[in-house]
Short mmCIF file of C-alpha atoms in Angstrom, two decimals:
data_model
loop_
_atom_site.label_atom_id
_atom_site.label_comp_id
_atom_site.label_asym_id
_atom_site.label_seq_id
_atom_site.Cartn_x
_atom_site.Cartn_y
_atom_site.Cartn_z
CA UNK A 25 -13.64 17.19 -16.89
CA UNK A 26 -14.64 13.57 -16.25
CA UNK A 27 -13.55 11.17 -18.97
CA UNK A 28 -14.88 7.66 -19.53
CA UNK A 29 -12.52 5.07 -20.97
CA UNK A 30 -13.35 2.49 -23.61
CA UNK A 31 -12.82 -1.20 -22.87
CA UNK A 32 -9.71 -1.07 -25.09
CA UNK A 33 -8.34 1.90 -23.11
CA UNK A 34 -8.94 0.11 -19.81
CA UNK A 35 -7.08 -2.88 -21.21
CA UNK A 36 -4.23 -0.52 -22.14
CA UNK A 37 -4.12 0.76 -18.55
CA UNK A 38 -3.48 -2.70 -17.09
CA UNK A 39 0.32 -2.64 -17.59
CA UNK A 40 0.54 0.56 -15.56
CA UNK A 41 -1.48 -1.02 -12.77
CA UNK A 42 0.69 -4.13 -12.75
CA UNK A 43 3.85 -2.03 -12.70
CA UNK A 44 2.68 0.14 -9.80
CA UNK A 45 1.68 -2.97 -7.86
CA UNK A 46 5.10 -4.53 -8.48
CA UNK A 47 7.00 -1.44 -7.34
CA UNK A 48 5.00 -1.36 -4.11
CA UNK A 49 5.64 -5.08 -3.61
CA UNK A 50 9.41 -4.69 -4.08
CA UNK A 51 9.76 -1.52 -2.00
CA UNK A 52 7.59 -2.94 0.79
CA UNK A 53 9.78 -6.04 0.93
CA UNK A 54 12.89 -3.85 1.07
CA UNK A 55 11.58 -1.71 3.94
CA UNK A 56 13.44 -3.33 6.84
CA UNK A 57 14.77 -1.90 10.08
CA UNK A 58 17.83 0.22 9.24
CA UNK A 59 16.88 0.87 5.60
CA UNK A 60 16.99 4.53 4.57
CA UNK A 61 13.93 6.14 2.98
CA UNK A 62 16.21 7.46 0.24
CA UNK A 63 17.14 3.87 -0.57
CA UNK A 64 13.47 3.00 -1.09
CA UNK A 65 13.21 5.95 -3.47
CA UNK A 66 16.32 4.73 -5.31
CA UNK A 67 14.85 1.24 -5.69
CA UNK A 68 11.62 2.70 -7.11
CA UNK A 69 13.62 4.98 -9.43
CA UNK A 70 15.64 2.02 -10.75
CA UNK A 71 12.46 0.03 -11.42
CA UNK A 72 10.98 2.99 -13.33
CA UNK A 73 14.11 3.27 -15.45
CA UNK A 74 14.28 -0.45 -16.23
CA UNK A 75 10.59 -0.58 -17.20
CA UNK A 76 10.73 2.53 -19.39
CA UNK A 77 7.97 4.00 -17.22
CA UNK A 78 7.52 7.67 -16.28
CA UNK A 79 7.26 8.96 -12.70
CA UNK A 80 4.07 10.83 -11.87
CA UNK A 81 5.72 12.45 -8.85
CA UNK A 82 9.18 13.74 -9.61
CA UNK A 83 8.08 16.89 -11.48
CA UNK A 84 4.68 17.14 -9.77
CA UNK A 85 4.04 20.67 -8.46
CA UNK A 86 0.40 21.32 -7.54
CA UNK A 87 -0.75 24.45 -5.75
CA UNK A 88 -0.42 22.81 -2.33
CA UNK A 89 3.20 21.70 -2.90
CA UNK A 90 6.06 24.02 -1.98
CA UNK A 91 8.13 22.95 -4.99
CA UNK A 92 8.33 20.07 -7.49
CA UNK A 93 8.22 16.84 -5.44
CA UNK A 94 11.64 15.71 -6.67
CA UNK A 95 11.30 12.03 -5.68
CA UNK A 96 9.42 9.11 -7.21
CA UNK A 97 7.66 7.55 -4.20
CA UNK A 98 5.95 8.91 -1.08
CA UNK A 99 7.32 7.53 2.20
CA UNK A 100 5.18 8.57 5.18
CA UNK A 101 6.36 7.39 8.60
CA UNK A 102 4.31 7.16 11.82
CA UNK A 103 2.45 10.47 12.30
CA UNK A 104 3.05 11.32 8.63
CA UNK A 105 0.22 9.95 6.51
CA UNK A 106 0.31 11.55 3.04
CA UNK A 107 2.88 12.96 0.61
CA UNK A 108 5.84 11.91 2.70
CA UNK A 109 8.93 13.31 0.99
CA UNK A 110 11.78 10.74 1.15
CA UNK A 111 14.66 12.04 3.25
CA UNK A 112 17.68 10.81 5.19
CA UNK A 113 15.89 8.64 7.75
CA UNK A 114 16.62 5.03 8.66
CA UNK A 115 13.59 2.92 9.51
CA UNK A 116 13.29 1.82 13.12
CA UNK A 117 11.62 -1.16 14.73
CA UNK A 118 7.91 -0.46 15.09
CA UNK A 119 7.67 2.30 12.47
CA UNK A 120 4.36 2.52 10.64
CA UNK A 121 5.28 3.15 7.00
CA UNK A 122 2.94 4.21 4.20
CA UNK A 123 4.19 3.95 0.62
CA UNK A 124 2.30 5.76 -2.15
CA UNK A 125 3.39 5.35 -5.76
CA UNK A 126 2.10 6.43 -9.16
CA UNK A 127 3.65 6.06 -12.60
CA UNK A 128 2.74 6.04 -16.27
CA UNK A 129 3.33 3.16 -18.67
CA UNK A 130 2.68 3.86 -22.37
CA UNK A 131 0.97 7.10 -21.38
CA UNK A 132 -1.48 5.60 -18.87
CA UNK A 133 -1.22 6.24 -15.14
CA UNK A 134 -1.97 4.04 -12.12
CA UNK A 135 -1.80 5.03 -8.45
CA UNK A 136 -1.74 2.91 -5.30
CA UNK A 137 -0.71 3.00 -1.64
CA UNK A 138 -0.07 0.54 1.19
CA UNK A 139 0.67 0.82 4.90
CA UNK A 140 2.49 -1.71 7.08
CA UNK A 141 4.64 -2.09 10.17
CA UNK A 142 8.42 -2.31 10.00
CA UNK A 143 9.46 -4.88 12.59
CA UNK A 144 7.27 -5.28 15.68
CA UNK A 145 3.95 -3.41 15.73
CA UNK A 146 2.50 -1.31 18.52
CA UNK A 147 -0.80 -2.71 19.81
CA UNK A 148 -2.97 -0.06 18.09
CA UNK A 149 -1.32 -0.10 14.66
CA UNK A 150 -2.75 -3.28 13.07
CA UNK A 151 -6.33 -2.12 13.71
CA UNK A 152 -5.65 1.29 12.14
CA UNK A 153 -4.06 -0.25 9.05
CA UNK A 154 -6.74 -2.93 8.76
CA UNK A 155 -9.47 -0.28 8.96
CA UNK A 156 -8.08 1.54 5.92
CA UNK A 157 -7.90 -1.75 4.01
CA UNK A 158 -11.45 -2.75 4.93
CA UNK A 159 -12.71 0.72 4.05
CA UNK A 160 -11.07 0.41 0.63
CA UNK A 161 -12.62 -3.03 0.13
CA UNK A 162 -16.03 -1.69 1.17
CA UNK A 163 -15.85 1.09 -1.40
CA UNK A 164 -14.73 -1.27 -4.16
CA UNK A 165 -17.63 -3.60 -3.30
CA UNK A 166 -20.18 -0.89 -4.17
CA UNK A 167 -18.31 0.43 -7.24
CA UNK A 168 -20.99 -0.62 -9.72
CA UNK A 169 -22.98 1.24 -12.38
CA UNK A 170 -26.10 2.74 -10.90
CA UNK A 171 -24.36 3.77 -7.70
CA UNK A 172 -22.75 7.15 -7.13
CA UNK A 173 -19.52 8.59 -5.77
CA UNK A 174 -21.37 9.25 -2.51
CA UNK A 175 -21.96 5.53 -2.12
CA UNK A 176 -18.19 4.95 -2.19
CA UNK A 177 -17.63 7.76 0.31
CA UNK A 178 -20.36 6.51 2.64
CA UNK A 179 -18.97 2.97 2.54
CA UNK A 180 -15.50 4.23 3.53
CA UNK A 181 -16.91 6.40 6.32
CA UNK A 182 -19.05 3.61 7.76
CA UNK A 183 -15.99 1.42 8.30
CA UNK A 184 -13.96 4.25 9.84
CA UNK A 185 -16.71 5.45 12.15
CA UNK A 186 -17.46 1.91 13.35
CA UNK A 187 -13.86 1.80 14.61
CA UNK A 188 -14.06 5.25 16.19
CA UNK A 189 -11.87 7.11 13.69
CA UNK A 190 -12.71 10.61 12.49
CA UNK A 191 -12.18 11.55 8.84
CA UNK A 192 -10.35 14.39 7.14
CA UNK A 193 -11.81 15.23 3.72
CA UNK A 194 -9.13 17.66 2.53
CA UNK A 195 -7.55 14.89 0.45
CA UNK A 196 -9.17 11.81 -1.04
CA UNK A 197 -9.53 9.73 -4.15
CA UNK A 198 -9.60 11.05 -7.69
CA UNK A 199 -9.92 10.29 -11.36
CA UNK A 200 -6.95 8.61 -13.08
CA UNK A 201 -6.07 8.41 -16.76
CA UNK A 202 -3.46 10.17 -18.81
CA UNK A 203 -2.60 12.18 -15.69
CA UNK A 204 -2.41 11.19 -12.03
CA UNK A 205 -5.11 13.48 -10.66
CA UNK A 206 -8.36 14.26 -12.42
CA UNK A 207 -12.09 14.46 -11.84
CA UNK A 208 -14.09 13.26 -10.04
CA UNK A 209 -12.96 13.81 -6.47
CA UNK A 210 -13.74 10.80 -4.24
CA UNK A 211 -14.07 12.00 -0.62
CA UNK A 212 -13.58 9.58 2.26
CA UNK A 213 -16.87 10.69 3.81
CA UNK A 214 -20.17 11.50 2.15
CA UNK A 215 -23.83 10.67 1.72
CA UNK A 216 -25.00 7.59 -0.14
CA UNK A 217 -26.97 8.30 -3.29
CA UNK A 218 -25.27 11.64 -3.91
CA UNK A 219 -22.60 12.78 -6.35
CA UNK A 220 -21.47 11.75 -9.80
CA UNK A 221 -23.05 8.52 -11.09
CA UNK A 222 -20.72 5.58 -11.62
CA UNK A 223 -20.62 4.61 -15.28
CA UNK A 224 -18.68 1.92 -17.17
CA UNK A 225 -15.35 3.39 -18.24
CA UNK A 226 -14.83 5.56 -15.16
CA UNK A 227 -11.33 4.99 -13.74
CA UNK A 228 -10.68 6.27 -10.24
CA UNK A 229 -8.24 5.93 -7.37
CA UNK A 230 -9.97 5.22 -4.05
CA UNK A 231 -7.79 6.03 -1.05
CA UNK A 232 -9.03 5.92 2.52
CA UNK A 233 -6.55 7.34 5.02
CA UNK A 234 -7.19 7.76 8.72
CA UNK A 235 -5.38 9.16 11.74
CA UNK A 236 -5.50 7.46 15.12
CA UNK A 237 -6.93 10.24 17.29
CA UNK A 238 -7.57 13.31 15.12
CA UNK A 239 -8.73 14.46 11.72
CA UNK A 240 -6.49 17.54 11.67
CA UNK A 241 -3.26 17.66 9.65
CA UNK A 242 -0.23 19.95 9.45
CA UNK A 243 2.41 20.37 6.75
CA UNK A 244 6.09 19.73 7.42
CA UNK A 245 8.78 22.31 6.72
CA UNK A 246 9.60 20.37 3.53
CA UNK A 247 6.35 21.75 2.09
CA UNK A 248 4.96 18.30 1.30
CA UNK A 249 4.73 15.80 4.16
CA UNK A 250 1.34 15.86 5.89
CA UNK A 251 1.27 14.83 9.55
CA UNK A 252 -1.39 14.48 12.21
CA UNK A 253 -1.80 17.64 14.24
CA UNK A 254 -1.57 15.72 17.53
CA UNK A 255 1.31 13.37 16.70
CA UNK A 256 -0.88 10.27 16.42
CA UNK A 257 -0.15 7.73 13.70
CA UNK A 258 -1.80 7.46 10.29
CA UNK A 259 -2.42 4.75 7.69
CA UNK A 260 -3.34 4.83 4.01
CA UNK A 261 -4.63 2.27 1.50
CA UNK A 262 -5.29 2.96 -2.19
CA UNK A 263 -6.13 1.19 -5.43
CA UNK A 264 -6.87 2.36 -8.95
CA UNK A 265 -10.06 0.73 -10.22
CA UNK A 266 -12.09 0.73 -13.44
CA UNK A 267 -15.88 0.67 -13.39
CA UNK A 268 -17.30 -1.90 -15.83
CA UNK A 269 -20.71 -3.32 -16.69
CA UNK A 270 -19.99 -6.01 -14.09
CA UNK A 271 -17.54 -6.09 -11.22
CA UNK A 272 -14.91 -3.34 -11.01
CA UNK A 273 -11.39 -4.13 -12.18
CA UNK A 274 -8.73 -3.46 -9.54
CA UNK A 275 -5.90 -2.38 -11.82
CA UNK A 276 -3.30 -2.15 -9.03
CA UNK A 277 -4.12 -5.42 -7.26
CA UNK A 278 -1.03 -6.83 -5.55
CA UNK A 279 -2.32 -10.39 -5.14
#
């Protein structure tokens, strides 16, 4: 069921957005060469505890997950692009790291993701990361009443295809509110003018993610981490936004 939020409810969601943005800022800054992924999870866990927030991940057990996630942040490295389960791995120079984090504050959830290079980048990595960011910006730019979900999807796809990337549509954006995942689904490819109409009060997470040379993914033995089928790298950008009568509100803005 798709729920529309009142202006007062959107205002009440802002602390969650600010908190999620702050956790990603702090964990991104901590992600240096030699830092263990489990340490990033510990940092995020400590921030949740201090803020009195609630993790959206630790007990999360959807049909595609092998077990409850058990950690509070997703840490996807190199050819891993989504749902990276933190484990005993120390970051190396040149790693492409994607952090995805969602939490609830006062019962309202926000969800966001960022990708970046640890240390010195490979030549192809900045373009891949920048493409996900520009695709996210393109979708947000058309997130206005009167447009449709398909307009967001088409905007994302246009940016990806212009750079030669193919698109997997198994996982994409989604509604956000009292829970992390809700309707509507926001695919990263689609036809403009199609799908659910954007209305004031709709709160969604938009999350373009692309792989360097494939659109096929495989699941790790941990039952969670999704990797490219050919070993090529992936990147992921995500914001939670609220549709209004005017410009959309980016609830998880990190600026």
